[in-house]
PDB file of C-alpha atoms in Angstrom:
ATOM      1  CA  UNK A  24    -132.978  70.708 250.339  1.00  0.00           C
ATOM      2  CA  UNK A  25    -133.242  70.182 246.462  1.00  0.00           C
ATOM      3  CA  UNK A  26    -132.744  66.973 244.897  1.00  0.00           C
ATOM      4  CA  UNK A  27    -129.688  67.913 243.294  1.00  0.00           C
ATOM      5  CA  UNK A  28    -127.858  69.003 246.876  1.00  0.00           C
ATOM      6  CA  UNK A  29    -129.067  65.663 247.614  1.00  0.00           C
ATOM      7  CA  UNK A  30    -127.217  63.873 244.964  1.00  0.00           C
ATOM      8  CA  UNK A  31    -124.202  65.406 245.784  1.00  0.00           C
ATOM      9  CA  UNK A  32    -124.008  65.093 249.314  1.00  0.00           C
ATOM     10  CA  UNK A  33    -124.982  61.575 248.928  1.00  0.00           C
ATOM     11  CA  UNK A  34    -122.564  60.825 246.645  1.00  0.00           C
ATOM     12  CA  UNK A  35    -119.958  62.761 249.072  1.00  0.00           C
ATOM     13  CA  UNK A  36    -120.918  60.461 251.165  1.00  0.00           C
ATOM     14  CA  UNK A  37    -120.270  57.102 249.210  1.00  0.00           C
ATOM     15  CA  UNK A  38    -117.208  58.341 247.908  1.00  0.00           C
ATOM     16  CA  UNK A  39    -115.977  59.237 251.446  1.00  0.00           C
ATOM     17  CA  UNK A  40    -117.048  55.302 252.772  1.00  0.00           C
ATOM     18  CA  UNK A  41    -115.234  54.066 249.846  1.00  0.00           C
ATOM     19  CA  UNK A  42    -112.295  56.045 249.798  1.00  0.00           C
ATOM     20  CA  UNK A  43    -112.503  54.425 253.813  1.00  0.00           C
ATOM     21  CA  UNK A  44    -112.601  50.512 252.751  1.00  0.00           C
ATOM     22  CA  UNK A  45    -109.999  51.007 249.966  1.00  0.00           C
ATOM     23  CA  UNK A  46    -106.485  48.933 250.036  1.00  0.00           C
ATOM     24  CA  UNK A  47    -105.252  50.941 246.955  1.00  0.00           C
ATOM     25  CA  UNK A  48    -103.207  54.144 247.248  1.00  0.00           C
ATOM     26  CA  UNK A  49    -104.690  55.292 243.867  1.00  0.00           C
ATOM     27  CA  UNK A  50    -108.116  54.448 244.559  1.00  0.00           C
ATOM     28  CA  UNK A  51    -108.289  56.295 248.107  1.00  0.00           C
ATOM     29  CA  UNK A  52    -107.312  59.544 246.737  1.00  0.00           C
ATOM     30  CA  UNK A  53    -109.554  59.269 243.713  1.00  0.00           C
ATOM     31  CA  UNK A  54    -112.397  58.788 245.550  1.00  0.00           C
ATOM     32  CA  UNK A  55    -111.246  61.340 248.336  1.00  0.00           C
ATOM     33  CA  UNK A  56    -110.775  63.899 245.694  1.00  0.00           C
ATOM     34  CA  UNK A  57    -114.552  63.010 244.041  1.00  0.00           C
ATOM     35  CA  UNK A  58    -115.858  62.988 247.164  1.00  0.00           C
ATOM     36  CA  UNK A  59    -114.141  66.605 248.240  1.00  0.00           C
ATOM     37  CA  UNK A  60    -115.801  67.573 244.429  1.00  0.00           C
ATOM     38  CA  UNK A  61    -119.075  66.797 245.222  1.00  0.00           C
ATOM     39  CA  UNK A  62    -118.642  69.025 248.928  1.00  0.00           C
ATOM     40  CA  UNK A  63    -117.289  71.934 246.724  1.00  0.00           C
ATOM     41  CA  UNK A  64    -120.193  71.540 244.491  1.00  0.00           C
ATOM     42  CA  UNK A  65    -123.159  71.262 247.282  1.00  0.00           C
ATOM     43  CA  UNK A  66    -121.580  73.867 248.516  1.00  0.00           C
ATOM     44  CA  UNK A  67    -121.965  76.072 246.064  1.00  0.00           C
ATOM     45  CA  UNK A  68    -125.616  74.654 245.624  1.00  0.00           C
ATOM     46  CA  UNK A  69    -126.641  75.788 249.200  1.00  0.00           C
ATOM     47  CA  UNK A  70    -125.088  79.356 248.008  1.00  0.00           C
ATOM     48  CA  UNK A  71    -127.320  80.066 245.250  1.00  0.00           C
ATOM     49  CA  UNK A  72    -130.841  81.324 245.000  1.00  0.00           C
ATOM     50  CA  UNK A  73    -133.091  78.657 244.117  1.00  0.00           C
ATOM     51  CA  UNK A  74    -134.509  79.952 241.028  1.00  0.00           C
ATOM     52  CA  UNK A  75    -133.183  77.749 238.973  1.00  0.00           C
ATOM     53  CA  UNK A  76    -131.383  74.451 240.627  1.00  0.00           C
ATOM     54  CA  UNK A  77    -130.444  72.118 237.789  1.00  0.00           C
ATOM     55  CA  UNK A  78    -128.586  74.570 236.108  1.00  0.00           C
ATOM     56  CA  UNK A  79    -127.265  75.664 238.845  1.00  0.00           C
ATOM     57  CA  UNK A  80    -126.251  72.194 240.213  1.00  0.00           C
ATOM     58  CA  UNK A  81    -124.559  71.845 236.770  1.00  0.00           C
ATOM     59  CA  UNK A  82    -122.768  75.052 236.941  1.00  0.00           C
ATOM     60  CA  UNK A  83    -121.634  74.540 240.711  1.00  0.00           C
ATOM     61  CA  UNK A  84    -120.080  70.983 239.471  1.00  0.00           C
ATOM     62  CA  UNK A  85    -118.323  72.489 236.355  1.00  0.00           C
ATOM     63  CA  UNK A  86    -116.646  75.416 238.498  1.00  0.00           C
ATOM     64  CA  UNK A  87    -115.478  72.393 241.055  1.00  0.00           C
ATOM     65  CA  UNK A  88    -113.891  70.300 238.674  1.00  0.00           C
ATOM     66  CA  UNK A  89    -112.227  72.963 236.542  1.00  0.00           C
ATOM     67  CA  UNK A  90    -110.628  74.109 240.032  1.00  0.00           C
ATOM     68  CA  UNK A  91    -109.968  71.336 241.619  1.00  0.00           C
ATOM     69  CA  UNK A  92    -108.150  69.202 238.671  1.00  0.00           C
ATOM     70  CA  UNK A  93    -104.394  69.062 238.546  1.00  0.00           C
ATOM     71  CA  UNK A  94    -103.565  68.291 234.818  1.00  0.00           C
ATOM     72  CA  UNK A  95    -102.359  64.888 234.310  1.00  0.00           C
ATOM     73  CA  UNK A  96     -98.466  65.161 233.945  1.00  0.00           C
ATOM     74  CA  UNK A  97     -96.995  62.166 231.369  1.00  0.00           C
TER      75      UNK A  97
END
């Protein structure tokens, strides 16, 4: 497991315990949404060939977030 697929799951993680302790509505799904970003994007990590894992770490996290975001409607 690459330090990158690290980060993320770990951060997964934290998001996930935080999203748990939260009293605020807005908070919990922020976090829970980070937290399902991060999955998305170790998931993709553990997909790839390891030839080159920053970049690919970066790429993973850029294609989760361009998915995943629901533009802000004001």
């Amino acid at each position: 497991m690459n330090k990158e697929l690290r980060e993320f799951r770990r951060l997964e993680r934290v998001c996930l315990e935080q999203a748990a302790l939260s009293t605020m509505d807005l908070a919990r799904s922020g976090l829970l949404k980070v937290a399902d970003d991060c999955r998305v994007a170790a998931e993709a990590i553990e997909a790839q060939s390891p030839r080159r894992p920053f970049a690919s770490a970066v790429q993973a996290l850029k294609q989760a977030l361009s998915v995943t975001r629901v533009p802000n409607r004001h």
